[in-house]
Amino acid sequence: HGSKLGGHLQNRRGHLQKKFFYTTPTVKYSELDQYASPTVWTSKEGISYKVKVVLQLRQKPGTYSIQRDTVQARRDLCKFICNEQIEWATDNRAAVMVTGILITMARMP
């Protein structure tokens, strides 16, 4: 999370500026607006949706460190992963493989 695709991967402004690649074992964390910027898409029928895209990954065990969330959440973000272990950091990008694209669409009022 925290990276935008372009000519190269880079951290978003305001995010940690260390040379790490950040991931998470839960979509509940990666779908936060801080990491998955929402965009509005309008269908041919004129219905507007808020859309987010998240990459699904596999990561080689032992190639990352585990840390707590960096969004300073006041409640648990996921019922399966505690906030103290929700963010993973690695400097080994070759140990991370994209396996899917997750898309969420919410109809706008």
mmCIF file of N, CA, C and O in Angstrom:
data_model
loop_
_atom_site.group_PDB
_atom_site.id
_atom_site.type_symbol
_atom_site.label_atom_id
_atom_site.label_comp_id
_atom_site.label_asym_id
_atom_site.label_seq_id
_atom_site.Cartn_x
_atom_site.Cartn_y
_atom_site.Cartn_z
ATOM 1 N N HIS A 1 0.834 -1.176 0.000
ATOM 2 C CA HIS A 1 0.000 0.000 0.000
ATOM 3 C C HIS A 1 0.877 1.235 0.000
ATOM 4 O O HIS A 1 2.069 1.171 0.218
ATOM 5 N N GLY A 2 0.281 2.373 -0.212
ATOM 6 C CA GLY A 2 1.038 3.618 -0.187
ATOM 7 C C GLY A 2 1.789 3.916 -1.463
ATOM 8 O O GLY A 2 2.513 4.887 -1.524
ATOM 9 N N SER A 3 1.680 3.096 -2.469
ATOM 10 C CA SER A 3 2.405 3.323 -3.707
ATOM 11 C C SER A 3 1.434 3.616 -4.840
ATOM 12 O O SER A 3 0.334 3.108 -4.856
ATOM 13 N N LYS A 4 1.860 4.447 -5.772
ATOM 14 C CA LYS A 4 1.098 4.710 -6.979
ATOM 15 C C LYS A 4 1.884 4.157 -8.151
ATOM 16 O O LYS A 4 3.099 4.280 -8.196
ATOM 17 N N LEU A 5 1.187 3.570 -9.100
ATOM 18 C CA LEU A 5 1.858 3.051 -10.273
ATOM 19 C C LEU A 5 2.072 4.182 -11.262
ATOM 20 O O LEU A 5 1.222 5.017 -11.471
ATOM 21 N N GLY A 6 3.214 4.187 -11.864
ATOM 22 C CA GLY A 6 3.553 5.196 -12.859
ATOM 23 C C GLY A 6 4.815 4.717 -13.527
ATOM 24 O O GLY A 6 4.980 3.541 -13.793
ATOM 25 N N GLY A 7 5.764 5.626 -13.781
ATOM 26 C CA GLY A 7 7.042 5.243 -14.344
ATOM 27 C C GLY A 7 7.812 4.350 -13.391
ATOM 28 O O GLY A 7 8.600 3.521 -13.799
ATOM 29 N N HIS A 8 7.572 4.502 -12.106
ATOM 30 C CA HIS A 8 8.192 3.670 -11.076
ATOM 31 C C HIS A 8 7.325 3.728 -9.827
ATOM 32 O O HIS A 8 6.456 4.588 -9.708
ATOM 33 N N LEU A 9 7.545 2.802 -8.895
ATOM 34 C CA LEU A 9 6.788 2.817 -7.650
ATOM 35 C C LEU A 9 7.357 3.878 -6.724
ATOM 36 O O LEU A 9 8.567 4.021 -6.590
ATOM 37 N N GLN A 10 6.476 4.609 -6.088
ATOM 38 C CA GLN A 10 6.912 5.609 -5.121
ATOM 39 C C GLN A 10 5.857 5.729 -4.033
ATOM 40 O O GLN A 10 4.695 5.439 -4.265
ATOM 41 N N ASN A 11 6.290 6.142 -2.857
ATOM 42 C CA ASN A 11 5.346 6.338 -1.770
ATOM 43 C C ASN A 11 4.541 7.600 -2.014
ATOM 44 O O ASN A 11 5.048 8.583 -2.544
ATOM 45 N N ARG A 12 3.288 7.567 -1.588
ATOM 46 C CA ARG A 12 2.446 8.749 -1.688
ATOM 47 C C ARG A 12 2.963 9.829 -0.753
ATOM 48 O O ARG A 12 3.570 9.543 0.284
ATOM 49 N N ARG A 13 2.700 11.059 -1.101
ATOM 50 C CA ARG A 13 3.053 12.181 -0.227
ATOM 51 C C ARG A 13 2.354 11.996 1.113
ATOM 52 O O ARG A 13 1.183 11.643 1.161
ATOM 53 N N GLY A 14 3.072 12.209 2.199
ATOM 54 C CA GLY A 14 2.509 12.056 3.529
ATOM 55 C C GLY A 14 2.673 10.667 4.116
ATOM 56 O O GLY A 14 2.401 10.455 5.282
ATOM 57 N N HIS A 15 3.119 9.713 3.319
ATOM 58 C CA HIS A 15 3.350 8.359 3.821
ATOM 59 C C HIS A 15 4.809 8.209 4.221
ATOM 60 O O HIS A 15 5.651 9.048 3.916
ATOM 61 N N LEU A 16 5.102 7.132 4.886
ATOM 62 C CA LEU A 16 6.472 6.860 5.301
ATOM 63 C C LEU A 16 7.397 6.907 4.094
ATOM 64 O O LEU A 16 7.093 6.333 3.057
ATOM 65 N N GLN A 17 8.517 7.564 4.201
ATOM 66 C CA GLN A 17 9.420 7.741 3.063
ATOM 67 C C GLN A 17 10.655 6.852 3.158
ATOM 68 O O GLN A 17 11.723 7.203 2.705
ATOM 69 N N LYS A 18 10.501 5.697 3.762
ATOM 70 C CA LYS A 18 11.589 4.734 3.828
ATOM 71 C C LYS A 18 11.577 3.884 2.569
ATOM 72 O O LYS A 18 10.586 3.826 1.857
ATOM 73 N N LYS A 19 12.687 3.221 2.298
ATOM 74 C CA LYS A 19 12.786 2.394 1.089
ATOM 75 C C LYS A 19 12.245 0.996 1.358
ATOM 76 O O LYS A 19 12.961 0.009 1.277
ATOM 77 N N PHE A 20 10.964 0.940 1.684
ATOM 78 C CA PHE A 20 10.294 -0.326 1.932
ATOM 79 C C PHE A 20 9.058 -0.418 1.073
ATOM 80 O O PHE A 20 8.502 0.584 0.623
ATOM 81 N N PHE A 21 8.614 -1.625 0.863
ATOM 82 C CA PHE A 21 7.383 -1.927 0.159
ATOM 83 C C PHE A 21 6.433 -2.412 1.241
ATOM 84 O O PHE A 21 6.735 -3.366 1.954
ATOM 85 N N TYR A 22 5.285 -1.760 1.411
ATOM 86 C CA TYR A 22 4.359 -2.083 2.493
ATOM 87 C C TYR A 22 3.187 -2.909 1.973
ATOM 88 O O TYR A 22 2.616 -2.591 0.936
ATOM 89 N N THR A 23 2.851 -3.960 2.714
ATOM 90 C CA THR A 23 1.729 -4.825 2.376
ATOM 91 C C THR A 23 0.923 -5.093 3.639
ATOM 92 O O THR A 23 1.305 -4.669 4.727
ATOM 93 N N THR A 24 -0.171 -5.809 3.490
ATOM 94 C CA THR A 24 -1.007 -6.168 4.629
ATOM 95 C C THR A 24 -1.699 -7.496 4.331
ATOM 96 O O THR A 24 -1.995 -7.782 3.166
ATOM 97 N N PRO A 25 -1.956 -8.297 5.359
ATOM 98 C CA PRO A 25 -2.642 -9.560 5.126
ATOM 99 C C PRO A 25 -4.168 -9.423 5.051
ATOM 100 O O PRO A 25 -4.863 -10.427 4.925
ATOM 101 N N THR A 26 -4.698 -8.209 5.118
ATOM 102 C CA THR A 26 -6.144 -8.033 5.109
ATOM 103 C C THR A 26 -6.598 -6.915 4.180
ATOM 104 O O THR A 26 -6.019 -5.830 4.162
ATOM 105 N N VAL A 27 -7.641 -7.194 3.420
ATOM 106 C CA VAL A 27 -8.194 -6.183 2.515
ATOM 107 C C VAL A 27 -8.847 -5.059 3.325
ATOM 108 O O VAL A 27 -8.977 -3.939 2.834
ATOM 109 N N LYS A 28 -9.238 -5.321 4.549
ATOM 110 C CA LYS A 28 -9.855 -4.285 5.389
ATOM 111 C C LYS A 28 -8.899 -3.118 5.627
ATOM 112 O O LYS A 28 -9.335 -1.995 5.813
ATOM 113 N N TYR A 29 -7.612 -3.377 5.638
ATOM 114 C CA TYR A 29 -6.619 -2.319 5.814
ATOM 115 C C TYR A 29 -6.272 -1.676 4.468
ATOM 116 O O TYR A 29 -6.245 -0.459 4.341
ATOM 117 N N SER A 30 -6.058 -2.505 3.458
ATOM 118 C CA SER A 30 -5.642 -1.965 2.161
ATOM 119 C C SER A 30 -6.747 -1.191 1.458
ATOM 120 O O SER A 30 -6.463 -0.366 0.591
ATOM 121 N N GLU A 31 -8.009 -1.411 1.828
ATOM 122 C CA GLU A 31 -9.098 -0.680 1.183
ATOM 123 C C GLU A 31 -9.380 0.675 1.826
ATOM 124 O O GLU A 31 -10.237 1.418 1.338
ATOM 125 N N LEU A 32 -8.648 1.031 2.879
ATOM 126 C CA LEU A 32 -8.837 2.352 3.481
ATOM 127 C C LEU A 32 -8.516 3.441 2.460
ATOM 128 O O LEU A 32 -7.646 3.270 1.601
ATOM 129 N N ASP A 33 -9.209 4.565 2.545
ATOM 130 C CA ASP A 33 -9.008 5.655 1.585
ATOM 131 C C ASP A 33 -7.554 6.121 1.518
ATOM 132 O O ASP A 33 -7.102 6.590 0.478
ATOM 133 N N GLN A 34 -6.802 5.986 2.620
ATOM 134 C CA GLN A 34 -5.397 6.401 2.622
ATOM 135 C C GLN A 34 -4.561 5.586 1.643
ATOM 136 O O GLN A 34 -3.524 6.036 1.176
ATOM 137 N N TYR A 35 -4.990 4.357 1.343
ATOM 138 C CA TYR A 35 -4.201 3.457 0.513
ATOM 139 C C TYR A 35 -4.856 3.149 -0.834
ATOM 140 O O TYR A 35 -4.164 2.933 -1.817
ATOM 141 N N ALA A 36 -6.161 3.088 -0.876
ATOM 142 C CA ALA A 36 -6.898 2.826 -2.111
ATOM 143 C C ALA A 36 -7.745 4.063 -2.407
ATOM 144 O O ALA A 36 -8.860 4.191 -1.923
ATOM 145 N N SER A 37 -7.186 4.975 -3.164
ATOM 146 C CA SER A 37 -7.883 6.232 -3.449
ATOM 147 C C SER A 37 -9.172 5.959 -4.211
ATOM 148 O O SER A 37 -9.147 5.338 -5.276
ATOM 149 N N PRO A 38 -10.289 6.428 -3.676
ATOM 150 C CA PRO A 38 -11.548 6.219 -4.388
ATOM 151 C C PRO A 38 -11.634 7.115 -5.623
ATOM 152 O O PRO A 38 -11.095 8.221 -5.643
ATOM 153 N N THR A 39 -12.287 6.602 -6.638
ATOM 154 C CA THR A 39 -12.556 7.384 -7.842
ATOM 155 C C THR A 39 -14.021 7.177 -8.201
ATOM 156 O O THR A 39 -14.623 6.177 -7.815
ATOM 157 N N VAL A 40 -14.587 8.123 -8.899
ATOM 158 C CA VAL A 40 -15.992 8.011 -9.299
ATOM 159 C C VAL A 40 -16.051 7.519 -10.738
ATOM 160 O O VAL A 40 -15.342 8.021 -11.610
ATOM 161 N N TRP A 41 -16.889 6.510 -10.966
ATOM 162 C CA TRP A 41 -17.105 5.974 -12.307
ATOM 163 C C TRP A 41 -18.606 6.026 -12.579
ATOM 164 O O TRP A 41 -19.418 5.684 -11.716
ATOM 165 N N THR A 42 -18.959 6.473 -13.769
ATOM 166 C CA THR A 42 -20.368 6.567 -14.150
ATOM 167 C C THR A 42 -20.647 5.590 -15.293
ATOM 168 O O THR A 42 -19.939 5.592 -16.305
ATOM 169 N N SER A 43 -21.668 4.773 -15.116
ATOM 170 C CA SER A 43 -22.035 3.770 -16.119
ATOM 171 C C SER A 43 -22.716 4.441 -17.316
ATOM 172 O O SER A 43 -23.080 5.624 -17.261
ATOM 173 N N LYS A 44 -22.917 3.661 -18.392
ATOM 174 C CA LYS A 44 -23.614 4.165 -19.575
ATOM 175 C C LYS A 44 -25.027 4.618 -19.227
ATOM 176 O O LYS A 44 -25.580 5.494 -19.876
ATOM 177 N N GLU A 45 -25.586 4.016 -18.179
ATOM 178 C CA GLU A 45 -26.949 4.357 -17.753
ATOM 179 C C GLU A 45 -26.988 5.600 -16.872
ATOM 180 O O GLU A 45 -28.048 6.014 -16.420
ATOM 181 N N GLY A 46 -25.827 6.179 -16.586
ATOM 182 C CA GLY A 46 -25.773 7.392 -15.769
ATOM 183 C C GLY A 46 -25.724 7.146 -14.274
ATOM 184 O O GLY A 46 -25.886 8.081 -13.485
ATOM 185 N N ILE A 47 -25.485 5.914 -13.857
ATOM 186 C CA ILE A 47 -25.392 5.590 -12.429
ATOM 187 C C ILE A 47 -23.942 5.765 -11.993
ATOM 188 O O ILE A 47 -23.029 5.219 -12.613
ATOM 189 N N SER A 48 -23.727 6.532 -10.920
ATOM 190 C CA SER A 48 -22.368 6.791 -10.434
ATOM 191 C C SER A 48 -22.005 5.835 -9.300
ATOM 192 O O SER A 48 -22.832 5.529 -8.436
ATOM 193 N N TYR A 49 -20.742 5.393 -9.319
ATOM 194 C CA TYR A 49 -20.218 4.470 -8.316
ATOM 195 C C TYR A 49 -18.904 5.009 -7.762
ATOM 196 O O TYR A 49 -18.118 5.611 -8.493
ATOM 197 N N LYS A 50 -18.675 4.761 -6.477
ATOM 198 C CA LYS A 50 -17.354 4.998 -5.896
ATOM 199 C C LYS A 50 -16.595 3.695 -6.063
ATOM 200 O O LYS A 50 -17.039 2.638 -5.616
ATOM 201 N N VAL A 51 -15.433 3.754 -6.729
ATOM 202 C CA VAL A 51 -14.673 2.558 -7.080
ATOM 203 C C VAL A 51 -13.292 2.607 -6.424
ATOM 204 O O VAL A 51 -12.654 3.653 -6.387
ATOM 205 N N LYS A 52 -12.864 1.452 -5.913
ATOM 206 C CA LYS A 52 -11.515 1.294 -5.366
ATOM 207 C C LYS A 52 -10.909 0.031 -5.947
ATOM 208 O O LYS A 52 -11.605 -0.955 -6.182
ATOM 209 N N VAL A 53 -9.597 0.072 -6.163
ATOM 210 C CA VAL A 53 -8.868 -1.079 -6.687
ATOM 211 C C VAL A 53 -7.735 -1.413 -5.710
ATOM 212 O O VAL A 53 -7.009 -0.536 -5.265
ATOM 213 N N VAL A 54 -7.614 -2.692 -5.381
ATOM 214 C CA VAL A 54 -6.567 -3.184 -4.480
ATOM 215 C C VAL A 54 -5.917 -4.392 -5.140
ATOM 216 O O VAL A 54 -6.607 -5.226 -5.722
ATOM 217 N N LEU A 55 -4.601 -4.480 -5.073
ATOM 218 C CA LEU A 55 -3.896 -5.643 -5.608
ATOM 219 C C LEU A 55 -3.855 -6.749 -4.563
ATOM 220 O O LEU A 55 -3.548 -6.508 -3.394
ATOM 221 N N GLN A 56 -4.163 -7.967 -4.979
ATOM 222 C CA GLN A 56 -4.030 -9.139 -4.120
ATOM 223 C C GLN A 56 -2.630 -9.700 -4.344
ATOM 224 O O GLN A 56 -2.180 -9.822 -5.483
ATOM 225 N N LEU A 57 -1.940 -10.034 -3.247
ATOM 226 C CA LEU A 57 -0.536 -10.443 -3.326
ATOM 227 C C LEU A 57 -0.291 -11.765 -2.627
ATOM 228 O O LEU A 57 -1.019 -12.150 -1.728
ATOM 229 N N ARG A 58 0.815 -12.398 -3.012
ATOM 230 C CA ARG A 58 1.424 -13.489 -2.236
ATOM 231 C C ARG A 58 2.805 -12.990 -1.879
ATOM 232 O O ARG A 58 3.468 -12.342 -2.690
ATOM 233 N N GLN A 59 3.224 -13.288 -0.662
ATOM 234 C CA GLN A 59 4.508 -12.792 -0.188
ATOM 235 C C GLN A 59 5.304 -13.930 0.447
ATOM 236 O O GLN A 59 4.764 -14.719 1.214
ATOM 237 N N LYS A 60 6.568 -14.004 0.084
ATOM 238 C CA LYS A 60 7.428 -15.079 0.582
ATOM 239 C C LYS A 60 7.604 -14.944 2.096
ATOM 240 O O LYS A 60 8.024 -13.896 2.591
ATOM 241 N N PRO A 61 7.289 -16.000 2.838
ATOM 242 C CA PRO A 61 7.469 -15.960 4.297
ATOM 243 C C PRO A 61 8.924 -15.656 4.669
ATOM 244 O O PRO A 61 9.865 -16.069 3.984
ATOM 245 N N GLY A 62 9.085 -14.919 5.744
ATOM 246 C CA GLY A 62 10.416 -14.603 6.249
ATOM 247 C C GLY A 62 11.098 -13.433 5.560
ATOM 248 O O GLY A 62 12.240 -13.116 5.880
ATOM 249 N N THR A 63 10.411 -12.773 4.627
ATOM 250 C CA THR A 63 11.038 -11.661 3.902
ATOM 251 C C THR A 63 10.492 -10.303 4.330
ATOM 252 O O THR A 63 10.784 -9.299 3.700
ATOM 253 N N TYR A 64 9.708 -10.277 5.395
ATOM 254 C CA TYR A 64 9.082 -9.027 5.822
ATOM 255 C C TYR A 64 9.082 -8.924 7.340
ATOM 256 O O TYR A 64 9.177 -9.916 8.052
ATOM 257 N N SER A 65 8.988 -7.688 7.827
ATOM 258 C CA SER A 65 8.798 -7.460 9.254
ATOM 259 C C SER A 65 7.345 -7.050 9.469
ATOM 260 O O SER A 65 6.696 -6.524 8.566
ATOM 261 N N ILE A 66 6.844 -7.312 10.655
ATOM 262 C CA ILE A 66 5.440 -7.043 10.979
ATOM 263 C C ILE A 66 5.385 -5.892 11.967
ATOM 264 O O ILE A 66 6.153 -5.841 12.928
ATOM 265 N N GLN A 67 4.450 -4.974 11.712
ATOM 266 C CA GLN A 67 4.305 -3.819 12.605
ATOM 267 C C GLN A 67 2.826 -3.471 12.742
ATOM 268 O O GLN A 67 1.989 -3.980 12.020
ATOM 269 N N ARG A 68 2.549 -2.563 13.668
ATOM 270 C CA ARG A 68 1.167 -2.132 13.889
ATOM 271 C C ARG A 68 0.744 -1.162 12.796
ATOM 272 O O ARG A 68 1.560 -0.713 12.002
ATOM 273 N N ASP A 69 -0.525 -0.833 12.769
ATOM 274 C CA ASP A 69 -1.049 0.075 11.757
ATOM 275 C C ASP A 69 -0.416 1.460 11.899
ATOM 276 O O ASP A 69 0.007 1.846 12.981
ATOM 277 N N THR A 70 -0.338 2.169 10.789
ATOM 278 C CA THR A 70 0.213 3.525 10.807
ATOM 279 C C THR A 70 -0.866 4.579 10.569
ATOM 280 O O THR A 70 -0.554 5.732 10.319
ATOM 281 N N VAL A 71 -2.136 4.175 10.663
ATOM 282 C CA VAL A 71 -3.232 5.131 10.509
ATOM 283 C C VAL A 71 -3.802 5.541 11.862
ATOM 284 O O VAL A 71 -4.758 6.288 11.929
ATOM 285 N N GLN A 72 -3.200 5.023 12.928
ATOM 286 C CA GLN A 72 -3.605 5.339 14.300
ATOM 287 C C GLN A 72 -5.084 5.032 14.530
ATOM 288 O O GLN A 72 -5.837 5.854 15.045
ATOM 289 N N ALA A 73 -5.481 3.836 14.141
ATOM 290 C CA ALA A 73 -6.875 3.407 14.292
ATOM 291 C C ALA A 73 -7.252 3.307 15.765
ATOM 292 O O ALA A 73 -6.458 2.867 16.591
ATOM 293 N N ARG A 74 -8.454 3.715 16.061
ATOM 294 C CA ARG A 74 -8.955 3.677 17.446
ATOM 295 C C ARG A 74 -9.749 2.410 17.727
ATOM 296 O O ARG A 74 -10.168 2.171 18.838
ATOM 297 N N ARG A 75 -9.985 1.620 16.682
ATOM 298 C CA ARG A 75 -10.717 0.357 16.827
ATOM 299 C C ARG A 75 -10.037 -0.686 15.942
ATOM 300 O O ARG A 75 -9.257 -0.350 15.063
ATOM 301 N N ASP A 76 -10.344 -1.949 16.183
ATOM 302 C CA ASP A 76 -9.793 -3.001 15.333
ATOM 303 C C ASP A 76 -10.296 -2.824 13.906
ATOM 304 O O ASP A 76 -11.478 -2.584 13.676
ATOM 305 N N LEU A 77 -9.394 -2.944 12.947
ATOM 306 C CA LEU A 77 -9.734 -2.767 11.541
ATOM 307 C C LEU A 77 -10.204 -4.059 10.889
ATOM 308 O O LEU A 77 -10.905 -4.031 9.892
ATOM 309 N N CYS A 78 -9.790 -5.193 11.444
ATOM 310 C CA CYS A 78 -10.124 -6.499 10.877
ATOM 311 C C CYS A 78 -10.402 -7.462 12.024
ATOM 312 O O CYS A 78 -9.686 -7.445 13.026
ATOM 313 N N LYS A 79 -11.402 -8.315 11.867
ATOM 314 C CA LYS A 79 -11.713 -9.249 12.950
ATOM 315 C C LYS A 79 -10.761 -10.440 12.989
ATOM 316 O O LYS A 79 -10.774 -11.207 13.934
ATOM 317 N N PHE A 80 -9.892 -10.595 11.978
ATOM 318 C CA PHE A 80 -8.971 -11.722 11.931
ATOM 319 C C PHE A 80 -7.523 -11.340 12.237
ATOM 320 O O PHE A 80 -6.753 -12.171 12.694
ATOM 321 N N ILE A 81 -7.126 -10.105 11.946
ATOM 322 C CA ILE A 81 -5.744 -9.643 12.144
ATOM 323 C C ILE A 81 -5.774 -8.461 13.113
ATOM 324 O O ILE A 81 -6.468 -7.470 12.858
ATOM 325 N N CYS A 82 -5.026 -8.550 14.200
ATOM 326 C CA CYS A 82 -5.015 -7.445 15.166
ATOM 327 C C CYS A 82 -4.219 -6.263 14.598
ATOM 328 O O CYS A 82 -3.335 -6.433 13.754
ATOM 329 N N ASN A 83 -4.541 -5.067 15.049
ATOM 330 C CA ASN A 83 -3.885 -3.851 14.552
ATOM 331 C C ASN A 83 -2.377 -3.867 14.770
ATOM 332 O O ASN A 83 -1.637 -3.234 14.021
ATOM 333 N N GLU A 84 -1.896 -4.589 15.779
ATOM 334 C CA GLU A 84 -0.463 -4.651 16.061
ATOM 335 C C GLU A 84 0.310 -5.448 15.014
ATOM 336 O O GLU A 84 1.529 -5.388 14.959
ATOM 337 N N GLN A 85 -0.387 -6.218 14.162
ATOM 338 C CA GLN A 85 0.269 -7.058 13.150
ATOM 339 C C GLN A 85 -0.288 -6.831 11.745
ATOM 340 O O GLN A 85 -0.107 -7.663 10.858
ATOM 341 N N ILE A 86 -0.909 -5.700 11.514
ATOM 342 C CA ILE A 86 -1.667 -5.487 10.275
ATOM 343 C C ILE A 86 -0.834 -4.920 9.127
ATOM 344 O O ILE A 86 -1.253 -4.955 7.986
ATOM 345 N N GLU A 87 0.351 -4.423 9.411
ATOM 346 C CA GLU A 87 1.170 -3.840 8.348
ATOM 347 C C GLU A 87 2.494 -4.587 8.260
ATOM 348 O O GLU A 87 3.148 -4.806 9.261
ATOM 349 N N TRP A 88 2.871 -4.963 7.042
ATOM 350 C CA TRP A 88 4.111 -5.682 6.797
ATOM 351 C C TRP A 88 5.021 -4.811 5.938
ATOM 352 O O TRP A 88 4.567 -4.118 5.042
ATOM 353 N N ALA A 89 6.319 -4.864 6.199
ATOM 354 C CA ALA A 89 7.286 -4.061 5.438
ATOM 355 C C ALA A 89 8.413 -4.960 4.948
ATOM 356 O O ALA A 89 8.906 -5.818 5.678
ATOM 357 N N THR A 90 8.813 -4.750 3.697
ATOM 358 C CA THR A 90 9.928 -5.497 3.127
ATOM 359 C C THR A 90 10.718 -4.591 2.194
ATOM 360 O O THR A 90 10.159 -3.667 1.611
ATOM 361 N N ASP A 91 11.997 -4.859 2.070
ATOM 362 C CA ASP A 91 12.803 -4.164 1.060
ATOM 363 C C ASP A 91 13.094 -5.116 -0.101
ATOM 364 O O ASP A 91 13.860 -4.813 -0.990
ATOM 365 N N ASN A 92 12.443 -6.280 -0.094
ATOM 366 C CA ASN A 92 12.634 -7.308 -1.115
ATOM 367 C C ASN A 92 11.395 -7.375 -2.011
ATOM 368 O O ASN A 92 10.520 -8.212 -1.822
ATOM 369 N N ARG A 93 11.323 -6.512 -2.991
ATOM 370 C CA ARG A 93 10.147 -6.478 -3.869
ATOM 371 C C ARG A 93 9.997 -7.758 -4.686
ATOM 372 O O ARG A 93 8.901 -8.107 -5.106
ATOM 373 N N ALA A 94 11.094 -8.469 -4.915
ATOM 374 C CA ALA A 94 11.024 -9.719 -5.679
ATOM 375 C C ALA A 94 10.297 -10.813 -4.898
ATOM 376 O O ALA A 94 9.887 -11.813 -5.473
ATOM 377 N N ALA A 95 10.117 -10.626 -3.582
ATOM 378 C CA ALA A 95 9.441 -11.615 -2.754
ATOM 379 C C ALA A 95 7.925 -11.408 -2.729
ATOM 380 O O ALA A 95 7.211 -12.122 -2.050
ATOM 381 N N VAL A 96 7.437 -10.422 -3.483
ATOM 382 C CA VAL A 96 6.009 -10.108 -3.532
ATOM 383 C C VAL A 96 5.506 -10.325 -4.961
ATOM 384 O O VAL A 96 6.086 -9.811 -5.909
ATOM 385 N N MET A 97 4.425 -11.109 -5.105
ATOM 386 C CA MET A 97 3.879 -11.398 -6.428
ATOM 387 C C MET A 97 2.391 -11.032 -6.454
ATOM 388 O O MET A 97 1.632 -11.411 -5.557
ATOM 389 N N VAL A 98 1.994 -10.284 -7.467
ATOM 390 C CA VAL A 98 0.580 -9.946 -7.652
ATOM 391 C C VAL A 98 -0.155 -11.181 -8.166
ATOM 392 O O VAL A 98 0.267 -11.809 -9.135
ATOM 393 N N THR A 99 -1.262 -11.532 -7.484
ATOM 394 C CA THR A 99 -2.036 -12.708 -7.880
ATOM 395 C C THR A 99 -3.466 -12.359 -8.287
ATOM 396 O O THR A 99 -4.187 -13.217 -8.772
ATOM 397 N N GLY A 100 -3.865 -11.119 -8.056
ATOM 398 C CA GLY A 100 -5.230 -10.747 -8.417
ATOM 399 C C GLY A 100 -5.467 -9.263 -8.270
ATOM 400 O O GLY A 100 -4.656 -8.531 -7.698
ATOM 401 N N ILE A 101 -6.579 -8.837 -8.811
ATOM 402 C CA ILE A 101 -7.020 -7.452 -8.680
ATOM 403 C C ILE A 101 -8.393 -7.488 -8.027
ATOM 404 O O ILE A 101 -9.304 -8.165 -8.510
ATOM 405 N N LEU A 102 -8.540 -6.774 -6.912
ATOM 406 C CA LEU A 102 -9.804 -6.713 -6.191
ATOM 407 C C LEU A 102 -10.434 -5.349 -6.450
ATOM 408 O O LEU A 102 -9.780 -4.319 -6.304
ATOM 409 N N ILE A 103 -11.688 -5.341 -6.853
ATOM 410 C CA ILE A 103 -12.393 -4.098 -7.166
ATOM 411 C C ILE A 103 -13.662 -4.028 -6.332
ATOM 412 O O ILE A 103 -14.427 -5.000 -6.263
ATOM 413 N N THR A 104 -13.884 -2.891 -5.707
ATOM 414 C CA THR A 104 -15.125 -2.677 -4.983
ATOM 415 C C THR A 104 -15.853 -1.483 -5.611
ATOM 416 O O THR A 104 -15.207 -0.498 -5.992
ATOM 417 N N MET A 105 -17.150 -1.619 -5.768
ATOM 418 C CA MET A 105 -17.964 -0.553 -6.343
ATOM 419 C C MET A 105 -19.162 -0.324 -5.419
ATOM 420 O O MET A 105 -19.888 -1.254 -5.094
ATOM 421 N N ALA A 106 -19.329 0.923 -5.000
ATOM 422 C CA ALA A 106 -20.466 1.278 -4.153
ATOM 423 C C ALA A 106 -21.282 2.340 -4.874
ATOM 424 O O ALA A 106 -20.749 3.378 -5.272
ATOM 425 N N ARG A 107 -22.553 2.054 -5.052
ATOM 426 C CA ARG A 107 -23.434 3.005 -5.735
ATOM 427 C C ARG A 107 -23.517 4.288 -4.917
ATOM 428 O O ARG A 107 -23.693 4.245 -3.701
ATOM 429 N N MET A 108 -23.383 5.399 -5.594
ATOM 430 C CA MET A 108 -23.439 6.694 -4.913
ATOM 431 C C MET A 108 -24.878 7.176 -4.853
ATOM 432 O O MET A 108 -25.666 6.899 -5.759
ATOM 433 N N PRO A 109 -25.209 7.881 -3.783
ATOM 434 C CA PRO A 109 -26.591 8.384 -3.646
ATOM 435 C C PRO A 109 -26.954 9.399 -4.710
ATOM 436 O O PRO A 109 -26.163 10.012 -5.332
#
